[in-house]
């Protein structure tokens, strides 16, 4: 039990570090499914004294896990990797196309604003040191601007 918990937490930290906490949460939903299927395999393939049998309530477990996976799949829409609800049969007639378009436009606007702010900051940094105070100006340019006379 100690080693199983240790390795589970180790891999959870690695997933969070290498991917993100969102991926950690998504993959965390597969834990009950994996454990349940492993119990079934142990019972039917290895030994009936261990594991779990298939019962009448197993269908309810399958349905609950399907709802869990479906909710996980649509949760982060319209981002990549998510299932979009656009009126398909698996969307149960729910059409969120307009909402997805609004979200996409907001994301694009935020991206444009971020780029504009970065350019503005870059311009501010470049213009912070004026040409007059810059030591990189050649003597000829300083002479043409009349700067050289100020230093003499």
PDB file of N, CA and C in Angstrom, residues 71-122:
ATOM      1  N   UNK A  71     -18.361  14.484 -18.564  1.00  0.00           N
ATOM      2  CA  UNK A  71     -18.210  15.789 -17.926  1.00  0.00           C
ATOM      3  C   UNK A  71     -16.791  16.312 -18.014  1.00  0.00           C
ATOM      4  N   UNK A  72     -15.828  15.418 -17.868  1.00  0.00           N
ATOM      5  CA  UNK A  72     -14.428  15.810 -17.999  1.00  0.00           C
ATOM      6  C   UNK A  72     -14.112  16.247 -19.424  1.00  0.00           C
ATOM      7  N   UNK A  73     -14.690  15.555 -20.394  1.00  0.00           N
ATOM      8  CA  UNK A  73     -14.414  15.862 -21.798  1.00  0.00           C
ATOM      9  C   UNK A  73     -14.987  17.205 -22.230  1.00  0.00           C
ATOM     10  N   UNK A  74     -16.133  17.606 -21.691  1.00  0.00           N
ATOM     11  CA  UNK A  74     -16.748  18.860 -22.121  1.00  0.00           C
ATOM     12  C   UNK A  74     -16.412  20.031 -21.208  1.00  0.00           C
ATOM     13  N   UNK A  75     -15.756  19.776 -20.084  1.00  0.00           N
ATOM     14  CA  UNK A  75     -15.551  20.814 -19.067  1.00  0.00           C
ATOM     15  C   UNK A  75     -14.759  22.011 -19.591  1.00  0.00           C
ATOM     16  N   UNK A  76     -13.694  21.782 -20.307  1.00  0.00           N
ATOM     17  CA  UNK A  76     -12.774  22.851 -20.683  1.00  0.00           C
ATOM     18  C   UNK A  76     -13.033  23.391 -22.087  1.00  0.00           C
ATOM     19  N   UNK A  77     -14.200  23.109 -22.657  1.00  0.00           N
ATOM     20  CA  UNK A  77     -14.519  23.586 -24.004  1.00  0.00           C
ATOM     21  C   UNK A  77     -14.556  25.109 -23.996  1.00  0.00           C
ATOM     22  N   UNK A  78     -14.170  25.763 -25.048  1.00  0.00           N
ATOM     23  CA  UNK A  78     -13.819  25.314 -26.382  1.00  0.00           C
ATOM     24  C   UNK A  78     -12.322  25.124 -26.601  1.00  0.00           C
ATOM     25  N   UNK A  79     -11.575  24.912 -25.559  1.00  0.00           N
ATOM     26  CA  UNK A  79     -10.136  24.711 -25.723  1.00  0.00           C
ATOM     27  C   UNK A  79      -9.862  23.382 -26.414  1.00  0.00           C
ATOM     28  N   UNK A  80      -8.642  23.263 -26.960  1.00  0.00           N
ATOM     29  CA  UNK A  80      -8.273  22.043 -27.676  1.00  0.00           C
ATOM     30  C   UNK A  80      -8.362  20.836 -26.764  1.00  0.00           C
ATOM     31  N   UNK A  81      -8.808  19.733 -27.342  1.00  0.00           N
ATOM     32  CA  UNK A  81      -8.904  18.500 -26.598  1.00  0.00           C
ATOM     33  C   UNK A  81     -10.241  18.304 -25.908  1.00  0.00           C
ATOM     34  N   UNK A  82     -11.099  19.310 -25.941  1.00  0.00           N
ATOM     35  CA  UNK A  82     -12.410  19.202 -25.315  1.00  0.00           C
ATOM     36  C   UNK A  82     -13.467  18.868 -26.359  1.00  0.00           C
ATOM     37  N   UNK A  83     -14.525  18.234 -25.909  1.00  0.00           N
ATOM     38  CA  UNK A  83     -15.646  17.923 -26.783  1.00  0.00           C
ATOM     39  C   UNK A  83     -16.543  19.158 -26.835  1.00  0.00           C
ATOM     40  N   UNK A  84     -16.839  19.622 -28.055  1.00  0.00           N
ATOM     41  CA  UNK A  84     -17.687  20.792 -28.220  1.00  0.00           C
ATOM     42  C   UNK A  84     -19.145  20.368 -28.336  1.00  0.00           C
ATOM     43  N   UNK A  85     -20.013  21.105 -27.680  1.00  0.00           N
ATOM     44  CA  UNK A  85     -21.442  20.822 -27.731  1.00  0.00           C
ATOM     45  C   UNK A  85     -22.074  21.738 -28.778  1.00  0.00           C
ATOM     46  N   UNK A  86     -22.283  21.194 -29.972  1.00  0.00           N
ATOM     47  CA  UNK A  86     -22.845  21.975 -31.069  1.00  0.00           C
ATOM     48  C   UNK A  86     -24.092  21.306 -31.628  1.00  0.00           C
ATOM     49  N   UNK A  87     -24.890  20.733 -30.769  1.00  0.00           N
ATOM     50  CA  UNK A  87     -26.146  20.138 -31.185  1.00  0.00           C
ATOM     51  C   UNK A  87     -26.047  18.711 -31.697  1.00  0.00           C
ATOM     52  N   UNK A  88     -24.907  18.054 -31.565  1.00  0.00           N
ATOM     53  CA  UNK A  88     -24.771  16.670 -32.016  1.00  0.00           C
ATOM     54  C   UNK A  88     -25.580  15.745 -31.108  1.00  0.00           C
ATOM     55  N   UNK A  89     -25.657  14.488 -31.496  1.00  0.00           N
ATOM     56  CA  UNK A  89     -26.419  13.514 -30.692  1.00  0.00           C
ATOM     57  C   UNK A  89     -25.820  13.348 -29.313  1.00  0.00           C
ATOM     58  N   UNK A  90     -24.472  13.426 -29.207  1.00  0.00           N
ATOM     59  CA  UNK A  90     -23.839  13.250 -27.894  1.00  0.00           C
ATOM     60  C   UNK A  90     -23.952  14.519 -27.035  1.00  0.00           C
ATOM     61  N   UNK A  91     -24.403  15.618 -27.656  1.00  0.00           N
ATOM     62  CA  UNK A  91     -24.602  16.862 -26.907  1.00  0.00           C
ATOM     63  C   UNK A  91     -26.034  16.966 -26.392  1.00  0.00           C
ATOM     64  N   UNK A  92     -26.844  15.956 -26.684  1.00  0.00           N
ATOM     65  CA  UNK A  92     -28.239  15.919 -26.240  1.00  0.00           C
ATOM     66  C   UNK A  92     -29.002  17.160 -26.682  1.00  0.00           C
ATOM     67  N   UNK A  93     -28.698  17.643 -27.887  1.00  0.00           N
ATOM     68  CA  UNK A  93     -29.391  18.797 -28.441  1.00  0.00           C
ATOM     69  C   UNK A  93     -28.893  20.137 -27.931  1.00  0.00           C
ATOM     70  N   UNK A  94     -27.910  20.145 -27.080  1.00  0.00           N
ATOM     71  CA  UNK A  94     -27.377  21.403 -26.542  1.00  0.00           C
ATOM     72  C   UNK A  94     -26.435  22.006 -27.577  1.00  0.00           C
ATOM     73  N   UNK A  95     -26.686  23.263 -27.941  1.00  0.00           N
ATOM     74  CA  UNK A  95     -25.855  23.943 -28.929  1.00  0.00           C
ATOM     75  C   UNK A  95     -25.256  25.194 -28.289  1.00  0.00           C
ATOM     76  N   UNK A  96     -23.961  25.139 -28.031  1.00  0.00           N
ATOM     77  CA  UNK A  96     -23.260  26.265 -27.409  1.00  0.00           C
ATOM     78  C   UNK A  96     -22.322  26.963 -28.392  1.00  0.00           C
ATOM     79  N   UNK A  97     -22.640  26.886 -29.684  1.00  0.00           N
ATOM     80  CA  UNK A  97     -21.765  27.473 -30.714  1.00  0.00           C
ATOM     81  C   UNK A  97     -21.560  28.966 -30.511  1.00  0.00           C
ATOM     82  N   UNK A  98     -22.636  29.695 -30.195  1.00  0.00           N
ATOM     83  CA  UNK A  98     -22.512  31.147 -29.998  1.00  0.00           C
ATOM     84  C   UNK A  98     -21.607  31.465 -28.812  1.00  0.00           C
ATOM     85  N   UNK A  99     -21.756  30.704 -27.736  1.00  0.00           N
ATOM     86  CA  UNK A  99     -20.914  30.915 -26.563  1.00  0.00           C
ATOM     87  C   UNK A  99     -19.454  30.610 -26.885  1.00  0.00           C
ATOM     88  N   UNK A 100     -19.222  29.550 -27.657  1.00  0.00           N
ATOM     89  CA  UNK A 100     -17.853  29.210 -28.042  1.00  0.00           C
ATOM     90  C   UNK A 100     -17.238  30.321 -28.887  1.00  0.00           C
ATOM     91  N   UNK A 101     -18.021  30.883 -29.818  1.00  0.00           N
ATOM     92  CA  UNK A 101     -17.523  31.983 -30.648  1.00  0.00           C
ATOM     93  C   UNK A 101     -17.197  33.204 -29.794  1.00  0.00           C
ATOM     94  N   UNK A 102     -18.050  33.512 -28.834  1.00  0.00           N
ATOM     95  CA  UNK A 102     -17.800  34.644 -27.937  1.00  0.00           C
ATOM     96  C   UNK A 102     -16.513  34.433 -27.153  1.00  0.00           C
ATOM     97  N   UNK A 103     -16.320  33.225 -26.657  1.00  0.00           N
ATOM     98  CA  UNK A 103     -15.105  32.917 -25.895  1.00  0.00           C
ATOM     99  C   UNK A 103     -13.879  33.032 -26.791  1.00  0.00           C
ATOM    100  N   UNK A 104     -13.959  32.505 -28.017  1.00  0.00           N
ATOM    101  CA  UNK A 104     -12.829  32.591 -28.959  1.00  0.00           C
ATOM    102  C   UNK A 104     -12.481  34.051 -29.251  1.00  0.00           C
ATOM    103  N   UNK A 105     -13.512  34.882 -29.485  1.00  0.00           N
ATOM    104  CA  UNK A 105     -13.257  36.301 -29.744  1.00  0.00           C
ATOM    105  C   UNK A 105     -12.606  36.975 -28.537  1.00  0.00           C
ATOM    106  N   UNK A 106     -13.078  36.656 -27.344  1.00  0.00           N
ATOM    107  CA  UNK A 106     -12.470  37.227 -26.136  1.00  0.00           C
ATOM    108  C   UNK A 106     -11.025  36.790 -25.985  1.00  0.00           C
ATOM    109  N   UNK A 107     -10.734  35.526 -26.299  1.00  0.00           N
ATOM    110  CA  UNK A 107      -9.358  35.041 -26.224  1.00  0.00           C
ATOM    111  C   UNK A 107      -8.478  35.738 -27.254  1.00  0.00           C
ATOM    112  N   UNK A 108      -9.009  35.920 -28.481  1.00  0.00           N
ATOM    113  CA  UNK A 108      -8.239  36.612 -29.518  1.00  0.00           C
ATOM    114  C   UNK A 108      -7.986  38.060 -29.133  1.00  0.00           C
ATOM    115  N   UNK A 109      -8.998  38.728 -28.588  1.00  0.00           N
ATOM    116  CA  UNK A 109      -8.823  40.109 -28.146  1.00  0.00           C
ATOM    117  C   UNK A 109      -7.790  40.202 -27.018  1.00  0.00           C
ATOM    118  N   UNK A 110      -7.843  39.268 -26.093  1.00  0.00           N
ATOM    119  CA  UNK A 110      -6.865  39.262 -25.001  1.00  0.00           C
ATOM    120  C   UNK A 110      -5.457  39.027 -25.543  1.00  0.00           C
ATOM    121  N   UNK A 111      -5.344  38.162 -26.547  1.00  0.00           N
ATOM    122  CA  UNK A 111      -4.040  37.901 -27.157  1.00  0.00           C
ATOM    123  C   UNK A 111      -3.514  39.138 -27.877  1.00  0.00           C
ATOM    124  N   UNK A 112      -4.392  39.828 -28.598  1.00  0.00           N
ATOM    125  CA  UNK A 112      -4.001  41.060 -29.289  1.00  0.00           C
ATOM    126  C   UNK A 112      -3.608  42.118 -28.272  1.00  0.00           C
ATOM    127  N   UNK A 113      -4.388  42.242 -27.183  1.00  0.00           N
ATOM    128  CA  UNK A 113      -4.058  43.213 -26.135  1.00  0.00           C
ATOM    129  C   UNK A 113      -2.700  42.901 -25.506  1.00  0.00           C
ATOM    130  N   UNK A 114      -2.423  41.623 -25.281  1.00  0.00           N
ATOM    131  CA  UNK A 114      -1.142  41.235 -24.686  1.00  0.00           C
ATOM    132  C   UNK A 114       0.008  41.564 -25.633  1.00  0.00           C
ATOM    133  N   UNK A 115      -0.179  41.297 -26.929  1.00  0.00           N
ATOM    134  CA  UNK A 115       0.868  41.633 -27.906  1.00  0.00           C
ATOM    135  C   UNK A 115       1.072  43.143 -27.966  1.00  0.00           C
ATOM    136  N   UNK A 116      -0.029  43.902 -27.963  1.00  0.00           N
ATOM    137  CA  UNK A 116       0.062  45.354 -28.014  1.00  0.00           C
ATOM    138  C   UNK A 116       0.786  45.885 -26.780  1.00  0.00           C
ATOM    139  N   UNK A 117       0.453  45.338 -25.628  1.00  0.00           N
ATOM    140  CA  UNK A 117       1.097  45.777 -24.393  1.00  0.00           C
ATOM    141  C   UNK A 117       2.586  45.443 -24.407  1.00  0.00           C
ATOM    142  N   UNK A 118       2.951  44.286 -24.950  1.00  0.00           N
ATOM    143  CA  UNK A 118       4.365  43.914 -25.052  1.00  0.00           C
ATOM    144  C   UNK A 118       5.100  44.855 -25.994  1.00  0.00           C
ATOM    145  N   UNK A 119       4.473  45.193 -27.126  1.00  0.00           N
ATOM    146  CA  UNK A 119       5.100  46.138 -28.070  1.00  0.00           C
ATOM    147  C   UNK A 119       5.236  47.516 -27.433  1.00  0.00           C
ATOM    148  N   UNK A 120       4.206  47.934 -26.707  1.00  0.00           N
ATOM    149  CA  UNK A 120       4.238  49.237 -26.042  1.00  0.00           C
ATOM    150  C   UNK A 120       5.356  49.280 -25.004  1.00  0.00           C
ATOM    151  N   UNK A 121       5.498  48.187 -24.247  1.00  0.00           N
ATOM    152  CA  UNK A 121       6.551  48.114 -23.248  1.00  0.00           C
ATOM    153  C   UNK A 121       7.927  48.106 -23.920  1.00  0.00           C
ATOM    154  N   UNK A 122       8.043  47.372 -25.019  1.00  0.00           N
ATOM    155  CA  UNK A 122       9.310  47.319 -25.757  1.00  0.00           C
ATOM    156  C   UNK A 122       9.670  48.700 -26.295  1.00  0.00           C
TER     157      UNK A 122
END
